[in-house]
Amino acid sequence: MTESSECAGDRGVEPLAHPGIVSVQTRPAKTLPGIVGVLLALVGLGLIAGGGVGATVAGGLAALIPVGAILFIIVLPGQYVVQPNQALVLIMFGRYRGTVTKAGWYVVNPFTRAASRKVSLRVHNFTTSVSKVNDAEGNPIEISAVVVWRVVDTARAIFDVDDFEDFVYVQSETAIRHLGTQYPYDDFDGDRVSLRSDPDTVAATLHTEVQARLDRAGVEVIETRLNHLAYATEIAEAMLRRQQAAAVVAARRTIVEGAVGMVEDALELLTERSVVELDQDAKASLVANLLVVLTSEQQTTPVVNTGSGR
């Protein structure tokens, strides 16, 4: 073990995957109830008052005044109030001294005042900007998502990344852009996962990727979901016509399948009940007429043949 790794172990840190980077482990901070700080401050005031009164009687008691003043001045900066769902990361002389996560009033080492930071543990959410990317088929699309997140590891959030909020925004944007290239916007063949047709699968994939990117910052991703998905303006009209054509073809296929089934049923009933004897030409004519009636977009007008008269 090298000297640097031994020092890292003494500080309670573990190496990250990237060489030269260490991850600080979150641990509880040592604190005292806030009332203790008030009592110490009162003691300091008492020493100041006693030293001032005693200085007129015995000169040696005047030494109590600077002692009381130092005690009073030191205690005041160590007072902290931590709100619910808030954490206080204590830092003293560049070293991590622990995290306070329980709401309340505390007094800690006053020398932590200069560098200590408060971190919100509340749930945050934001909407990524609309990004233009090419989907899996090369079509330009516009995509954005809503990301719901919160900090669960305060030490990593403060020490492992420079600005954890900015880190969340940038990495989420990157994950959204990468997601847009993994799937096609729409699947016209019905055998692939697409952005438009499979929102739950896409959301699960996005959640997994964003969480993997934000683990190093001590952030938990609660939910991710697409909130904007559209073709880019330059191809939107053409793709809309394609979608309309696909819908018409699908509807026509359903109509034809239904019409063929009805014709089959009609021929079977005519044969079964011996209503009329039909040769192959008559059957072909009947099938053609029924298909025209059943698949026509407009209302048909029947022509009744009453036979020839003289």
Tab-separated table of C-alpha atoms in Angstrom:
chain	number	residue	atom	x	y	z
A	1	MET	CA	0.000	0.000	0.000
A	2	THR	CA	1.339	3.408	-0.935
A	3	GLU	CA	1.592	6.353	1.428
A	4	SER	CA	-1.228	8.223	-0.309
A	5	SER	CA	-3.600	5.252	-0.023
A	6	GLU	CA	-2.765	4.866	3.677
A	7	CYS	CA	-3.644	8.515	4.271
A	8	ALA	CA	-6.889	8.069	2.364
A	9	GLY	CA	-7.796	5.113	4.573
A	10	ASP	CA	-7.123	7.178	7.693
A	11	ARG	CA	-9.586	9.809	6.506
A	12	GLY	CA	-12.313	7.236	5.852
A	13	VAL	CA	-12.386	7.621	2.065
A	14	GLU	CA	-12.434	5.054	-0.714
A	15	PRO	CA	-11.039	5.330	-4.250
A	16	LEU	CA	-13.390	5.964	-7.140
A	17	ALA	CA	-13.146	4.210	-10.484
A	18	HIS	CA	-11.179	7.117	-11.941
A	19	PRO	CA	-7.537	7.033	-10.791
A	20	GLY	CA	-6.525	9.861	-8.489
A	21	ILE	CA	-10.086	10.516	-7.254
A	22	VAL	CA	-11.275	9.473	-3.791
A	23	SER	CA	-14.838	9.386	-2.506
A	24	VAL	CA	-15.608	10.741	0.967
A	25	GLN	CA	-17.943	8.531	2.989
A	26	THR	CA	-20.842	10.203	4.791
A	27	ARG	CA	-20.726	9.872	8.569
A	28	PRO	CA	-22.584	11.473	11.497
A	29	ALA	CA	-21.142	14.681	12.908
A	30	LYS	CA	-20.394	15.227	16.585
A	31	THR	CA	-22.744	17.859	17.962
A	32	LEU	CA	-24.197	19.151	21.214
A	33	PRO	CA	-27.724	20.437	21.849
A	34	GLY	CA	-28.120	24.124	21.138
A	35	ILE	CA	-29.048	24.861	24.736
A	36	VAL	CA	-25.506	23.896	25.737
A	37	GLY	CA	-24.196	26.707	23.568
A	38	VAL	CA	-26.568	29.139	25.270
A	39	LEU	CA	-25.370	28.023	28.705
A	40	LEU	CA	-21.737	28.424	27.650
A	41	ALA	CA	-22.501	31.878	26.290
A	42	LEU	CA	-24.129	32.788	29.620
A	43	VAL	CA	-21.092	31.493	31.448
A	44	GLY	CA	-18.943	33.719	29.278
A	45	LEU	CA	-21.137	36.723	30.068
A	46	GLY	CA	-20.964	35.801	33.741
A	47	LEU	CA	-17.171	35.707	33.624
A	48	ILE	CA	-17.108	39.099	31.934
A	49	ALA	CA	-19.451	40.571	34.537
A	50	GLY	CA	-17.602	38.928	37.420
A	51	GLY	CA	-14.263	40.070	36.106
A	52	GLY	CA	-15.534	43.638	35.733
A	53	VAL	CA	-16.907	43.753	39.264
A	54	GLY	CA	-13.946	41.954	40.771
A	55	ALA	CA	-11.439	44.182	39.002
A	56	THR	CA	-12.413	47.004	41.351
A	57	VAL	CA	-11.740	44.781	44.367
A	58	ALA	CA	-8.824	42.613	43.290
A	59	GLY	CA	-6.824	43.218	40.161
A	60	GLY	CA	-6.328	39.489	39.531
A	61	LEU	CA	-10.025	38.991	38.736
A	62	ALA	CA	-9.708	41.230	35.677
A	63	ALA	CA	-8.245	38.233	33.827
A	64	LEU	CA	-11.741	36.708	33.792
A	65	ILE	CA	-12.920	39.364	31.329
A	66	PRO	CA	-10.897	38.180	28.271
A	67	VAL	CA	-11.604	34.540	29.179
A	68	GLY	CA	-15.337	35.185	29.254
A	69	ALA	CA	-15.178	37.266	26.063
A	70	ILE	CA	-13.299	34.521	24.202
A	71	LEU	CA	-15.782	31.875	25.406
A	72	PHE	CA	-18.762	34.012	24.385
A	73	ILE	CA	-17.322	34.862	20.943
A	74	ILE	CA	-16.341	31.256	20.217
A	75	VAL	CA	-19.695	29.762	21.172
A	76	LEU	CA	-21.866	32.024	19.008
A	77	PRO	CA	-20.513	30.940	15.555
A	78	GLY	CA	-21.043	27.301	16.472
A	79	GLN	CA	-24.829	27.663	16.620
A	80	TYR	CA	-26.703	25.939	13.767
A	81	VAL	CA	-30.382	25.328	13.075
A	82	VAL	CA	-31.107	22.392	10.755
A	83	GLN	CA	-34.568	22.307	9.201
A	84	PRO	CA	-36.534	19.146	8.322
A	85	ASN	CA	-35.237	17.422	5.169
A	86	GLN	CA	-32.052	19.453	5.328
A	87	ALA	CA	-28.484	18.366	6.068
A	88	LEU	CA	-25.494	20.271	7.402
A	89	VAL	CA	-22.088	19.190	6.075
A	90	LEU	CA	-19.389	20.250	8.545
A	91	ILE	CA	-15.979	21.183	7.139
A	92	MET	CA	-13.101	22.451	9.264
A	93	PHE	CA	-9.750	23.534	7.833
A	94	GLY	CA	-10.419	21.647	4.605
A	95	ARG	CA	-11.363	18.361	6.296
A	96	TYR	CA	-14.771	16.699	6.421
A	97	ARG	CA	-16.114	16.470	9.986
A	98	GLY	CA	-19.439	14.742	9.401
A	99	THR	CA	-23.032	15.482	8.450
A	100	VAL	CA	-25.981	16.527	10.597
A	101	THR	CA	-29.227	15.185	9.109
A	102	LYS	CA	-31.647	15.364	12.052
A	103	ALA	CA	-33.642	18.587	12.313
A	104	GLY	CA	-32.941	20.667	15.404
A	105	TRP	CA	-30.768	23.255	17.109
A	106	TYR	CA	-27.105	22.340	17.564
A	107	VAL	CA	-23.796	23.716	18.711
A	108	VAL	CA	-20.641	22.422	17.024
A	109	ASN	CA	-17.021	23.386	16.660
A	110	PRO	CA	-17.139	27.098	15.750
A	111	PHE	CA	-14.209	26.741	13.356
A	112	THR	CA	-16.528	24.876	10.954
A	113	ARG	CA	-18.511	28.058	10.270
A	114	ALA	CA	-16.293	29.275	7.428
A	115	ALA	CA	-16.637	26.295	5.055
A	116	SER	CA	-19.658	24.238	6.206
A	117	ARG	CA	-22.589	23.926	3.803
A	118	LYS	CA	-26.279	23.143	4.069
A	119	VAL	CA	-27.694	20.662	1.575
A	120	SER	CA	-31.390	20.207	0.834
A	121	LEU	CA	-32.618	16.607	1.068
A	122	ARG	CA	-36.012	17.549	-0.338
A	123	VAL	CA	-37.345	16.180	-3.624
A	124	HIS	CA	-36.450	18.307	-6.652
A	125	ASN	CA	-37.739	18.170	-10.203
A	126	PHE	CA	-36.929	19.969	-13.421
A	127	THR	CA	-37.695	19.784	-17.109
A	128	THR	CA	-34.786	19.345	-19.473
A	129	SER	CA	-34.487	21.642	-22.433
A	130	VAL	CA	-35.863	20.446	-25.763
A	131	SER	CA	-33.015	18.690	-27.594
A	132	LYS	CA	-32.886	17.929	-31.313
A	133	VAL	CA	-31.326	14.532	-32.040
A	134	ASN	CA	-31.502	11.828	-34.684
A	135	ASP	CA	-33.452	8.743	-33.662
A	136	ALA	CA	-32.351	5.165	-34.366
A	137	GLU	CA	-33.505	5.503	-37.983
A	138	GLY	CA	-31.765	8.829	-38.545
A	139	ASN	CA	-34.897	10.987	-38.398
A	140	PRO	CA	-34.433	14.326	-36.575
A	141	ILE	CA	-36.686	14.544	-33.517
A	142	GLU	CA	-37.245	16.905	-30.593
A	143	ILE	CA	-37.194	15.353	-27.121
A	144	SER	CA	-37.225	16.445	-23.475
A	145	ALA	CA	-38.092	14.869	-20.128
A	146	VAL	CA	-39.002	15.545	-16.501
A	147	VAL	CA	-36.499	14.325	-13.907
A	148	VAL	CA	-37.433	13.948	-10.218
A	149	TRP	CA	-34.455	13.559	-7.860
A	150	ARG	CA	-33.079	14.103	-4.365
A	151	VAL	CA	-29.730	13.960	-2.566
A	152	VAL	CA	-29.166	10.796	-0.488
A	153	ASP	CA	-25.387	10.995	0.098
A	154	THR	CA	-24.351	14.480	1.206
A	155	ALA	CA	-20.604	13.816	1.264
A	156	ARG	CA	-20.548	12.667	-2.353
A	157	ALA	CA	-22.788	15.559	-3.410
A	158	ILE	CA	-20.396	18.103	-1.891
A	159	PHE	CA	-16.954	16.540	-2.382
A	160	ASP	CA	-17.155	14.217	-5.406
A	161	VAL	CA	-18.528	16.762	-7.895
A	162	ASP	CA	-17.950	20.470	-8.239
A	163	ASP	CA	-21.612	21.546	-8.295
A	164	PHE	CA	-24.052	18.684	-7.794
A	165	GLU	CA	-27.102	20.590	-9.061
A	166	ASP	CA	-25.377	21.555	-12.292
A	167	PHE	CA	-24.075	17.983	-12.521
A	168	VAL	CA	-27.644	16.655	-12.326
A	169	TYR	CA	-28.826	18.990	-15.091
A	170	VAL	CA	-25.944	18.292	-17.478
A	171	GLN	CA	-25.954	14.510	-17.014
A	172	SER	CA	-29.740	14.346	-17.410
A	173	GLU	CA	-29.531	16.296	-20.663
A	174	THR	CA	-26.814	13.905	-21.890
A	175	ALA	CA	-28.895	10.849	-20.992
A	176	ILE	CA	-31.940	12.263	-22.810
A	177	ARG	CA	-29.930	12.856	-25.971
A	178	HIS	CA	-28.473	9.355	-25.813
A	179	LEU	CA	-31.932	7.853	-25.297
A	180	GLY	CA	-33.228	9.568	-28.431
A	181	THR	CA	-30.611	7.788	-30.530
A	182	GLN	CA	-31.386	4.318	-29.113
A	183	TYR	CA	-34.969	3.941	-30.360
A	184	PRO	CA	-36.933	4.968	-33.448
A	185	TYR	CA	-39.591	7.616	-33.020
A	186	ASP	CA	-42.279	5.231	-34.239
A	187	ASP	CA	-42.349	1.577	-35.299
A	188	PHE	CA	-44.483	1.108	-38.384
A	189	ASP	CA	-43.794	-2.631	-38.538
A	190	GLY	CA	-44.828	-3.336	-34.951
A	191	ASP	CA	-41.798	-5.453	-33.963
A	192	ARG	CA	-39.536	-2.893	-32.221
A	193	VAL	CA	-39.646	-0.705	-29.145
A	194	SER	CA	-40.273	2.913	-30.139
A	195	LEU	CA	-40.302	6.238	-28.313
A	196	ARG	CA	-43.947	6.958	-29.101
A	197	SER	CA	-45.510	3.510	-28.726
A	198	ASP	CA	-43.681	2.201	-25.632
A	199	PRO	CA	-43.523	5.054	-23.073
A	200	ASP	CA	-43.125	2.785	-20.025
A	201	THR	CA	-40.192	0.864	-21.498
A	202	VAL	CA	-38.540	4.078	-22.636
A	203	ALA	CA	-39.056	5.695	-19.209
A	204	ALA	CA	-37.499	2.668	-17.469
A	205	THR	CA	-34.469	2.794	-19.776
A	206	LEU	CA	-34.079	6.523	-19.188
A	207	HIS	CA	-34.382	6.089	-15.405
A	208	THR	CA	-31.650	3.429	-15.382
A	209	GLU	CA	-29.243	5.527	-17.430
A	210	VAL	CA	-29.786	8.760	-15.489
A	211	GLN	CA	-29.370	6.929	-12.175
A	212	ALA	CA	-26.113	5.355	-13.345
A	213	ARG	CA	-24.774	8.784	-14.278
A	214	LEU	CA	-25.816	10.448	-10.995
A	215	ASP	CA	-24.680	7.749	-8.545
A	216	ARG	CA	-21.264	9.383	-8.253
A	217	ALA	CA	-22.936	12.575	-6.984
A	218	GLY	CA	-24.939	10.799	-4.268
A	219	VAL	CA	-28.246	11.526	-6.018
A	220	GLU	CA	-31.257	9.223	-6.198
A	221	VAL	CA	-33.450	9.474	-9.282
A	222	ILE	CA	-37.079	8.987	-8.249
A	223	GLU	CA	-38.760	9.260	-11.643
A	224	THR	CA	-37.996	10.149	-15.231
A	225	ARG	CA	-40.547	10.491	-18.014
A	226	LEU	CA	-40.680	12.052	-21.458
A	227	ASN	CA	-42.815	15.180	-21.577
A	228	HIS	CA	-42.102	16.331	-25.144
A	229	LEU	CA	-41.610	14.166	-28.200
A	230	ALA	CA	-42.086	15.296	-31.787
A	231	TYR	CA	-40.514	15.160	-35.200
A	232	ALA	CA	-38.328	18.118	-36.053
A	233	THR	CA	-40.136	20.832	-37.995
A	234	GLU	CA	-38.286	20.116	-41.247
A	235	ILE	CA	-39.764	16.606	-41.549
A	236	ALA	CA	-42.868	16.888	-39.384
A	237	GLU	CA	-45.272	17.348	-42.322
A	238	ALA	CA	-43.828	14.436	-44.314
A	239	MET	CA	-43.878	12.091	-41.317
A	240	LEU	CA	-47.447	13.115	-40.536
A	241	ARG	CA	-48.505	12.084	-44.035
A	242	ARG	CA	-46.703	8.791	-43.515
A	243	GLN	CA	-48.530	8.186	-40.251
A	244	GLN	CA	-51.850	9.027	-41.896
A	245	ALA	CA	-51.124	6.662	-44.773
A	246	ALA	CA	-50.174	3.888	-42.355
A	247	ALA	CA	-53.405	4.442	-40.439
A	248	VAL	CA	-55.465	4.287	-43.648
A	249	VAL	CA	-53.742	1.063	-44.703
A	250	ALA	CA	-54.344	-0.498	-41.305
A	251	ALA	CA	-57.996	0.509	-41.357
A	252	ARG	CA	-58.437	-0.835	-44.890
A	253	ARG	CA	-56.829	-4.123	-43.895
A	254	THR	CA	-59.272	-4.509	-41.027
A	255	ILE	CA	-62.234	-3.680	-43.276
A	256	VAL	CA	-61.152	-6.176	-45.937
A	257	GLU	CA	-60.587	-8.940	-43.381
A	258	GLY	CA	-64.040	-8.334	-41.937
A	259	ALA	CA	-65.667	-8.223	-45.372
A	260	VAL	CA	-64.077	-11.510	-46.455
A	261	GLY	CA	-65.337	-13.163	-43.294
A	262	MET	CA	-68.872	-11.905	-43.898
A	263	VAL	CA	-68.807	-13.169	-47.509
A	264	GLU	CA	-67.649	-16.594	-46.336
A	265	ASP	CA	-70.460	-16.739	-43.788
A	266	ALA	CA	-73.009	-15.716	-46.424
A	267	LEU	CA	-71.913	-18.435	-48.885
A	268	GLU	CA	-71.916	-21.081	-46.142
A	269	LEU	CA	-75.431	-20.139	-45.034
A	270	LEU	CA	-76.749	-20.157	-48.614
A	271	THR	CA	-75.280	-23.587	-49.201
A	272	GLU	CA	-76.316	-24.993	-45.825
A	273	ARG	CA	-79.930	-23.889	-46.100
A	274	SER	CA	-80.232	-24.627	-49.852
A	275	VAL	CA	-81.679	-21.230	-50.521
A	276	VAL	CA	-80.349	-21.172	-54.056
A	277	GLU	CA	-78.038	-23.231	-56.201
A	278	LEU	CA	-75.065	-21.179	-57.332
A	279	ASP	CA	-72.511	-22.188	-59.909
A	280	GLN	CA	-68.955	-20.838	-59.833
A	281	ASP	CA	-69.757	-17.821	-62.010
A	282	ALA	CA	-72.714	-16.877	-59.795
A	283	LYS	CA	-70.599	-17.253	-56.674
A	284	ALA	CA	-67.867	-15.073	-58.158
A	285	SER	CA	-70.405	-12.414	-59.069
A	286	LEU	CA	-71.969	-12.572	-55.589
A	287	VAL	CA	-68.574	-12.301	-53.876
A	288	ALA	CA	-67.584	-9.327	-56.045
A	289	ASN	CA	-70.853	-7.508	-55.343
A	290	LEU	CA	-70.672	-8.146	-51.575
A	291	LEU	CA	-67.071	-6.990	-51.363
A	292	VAL	CA	-67.911	-3.801	-53.222
A	293	VAL	CA	-70.781	-3.090	-50.857
A	294	LEU	CA	-68.860	-3.942	-47.667
A	295	THR	CA	-65.576	-2.181	-48.483
A	296	SER	CA	-66.888	0.902	-50.239
A	297	GLU	CA	-66.253	4.238	-48.508
A	298	GLN	CA	-69.545	5.653	-49.841
A	299	GLN	CA	-73.053	4.338	-49.480
A	300	THR	CA	-73.885	1.957	-52.305
A	301	THR	CA	-77.141	1.975	-54.300
A	302	PRO	CA	-78.366	-1.546	-55.090
A	303	VAL	CA	-79.822	-2.388	-58.497
A	304	VAL	CA	-82.608	-4.952	-58.305
A	305	ASN	CA	-82.881	-7.266	-61.327
A	306	THR	CA	-86.595	-8.171	-61.855
A	307	GLY	CA	-85.980	-10.259	-64.917
A	308	SER	CA	-86.692	-9.598	-68.565
A	309	GLY	CA	-90.246	-8.962	-69.749
A	310	ARG	CA	-91.971	-8.936	-73.096
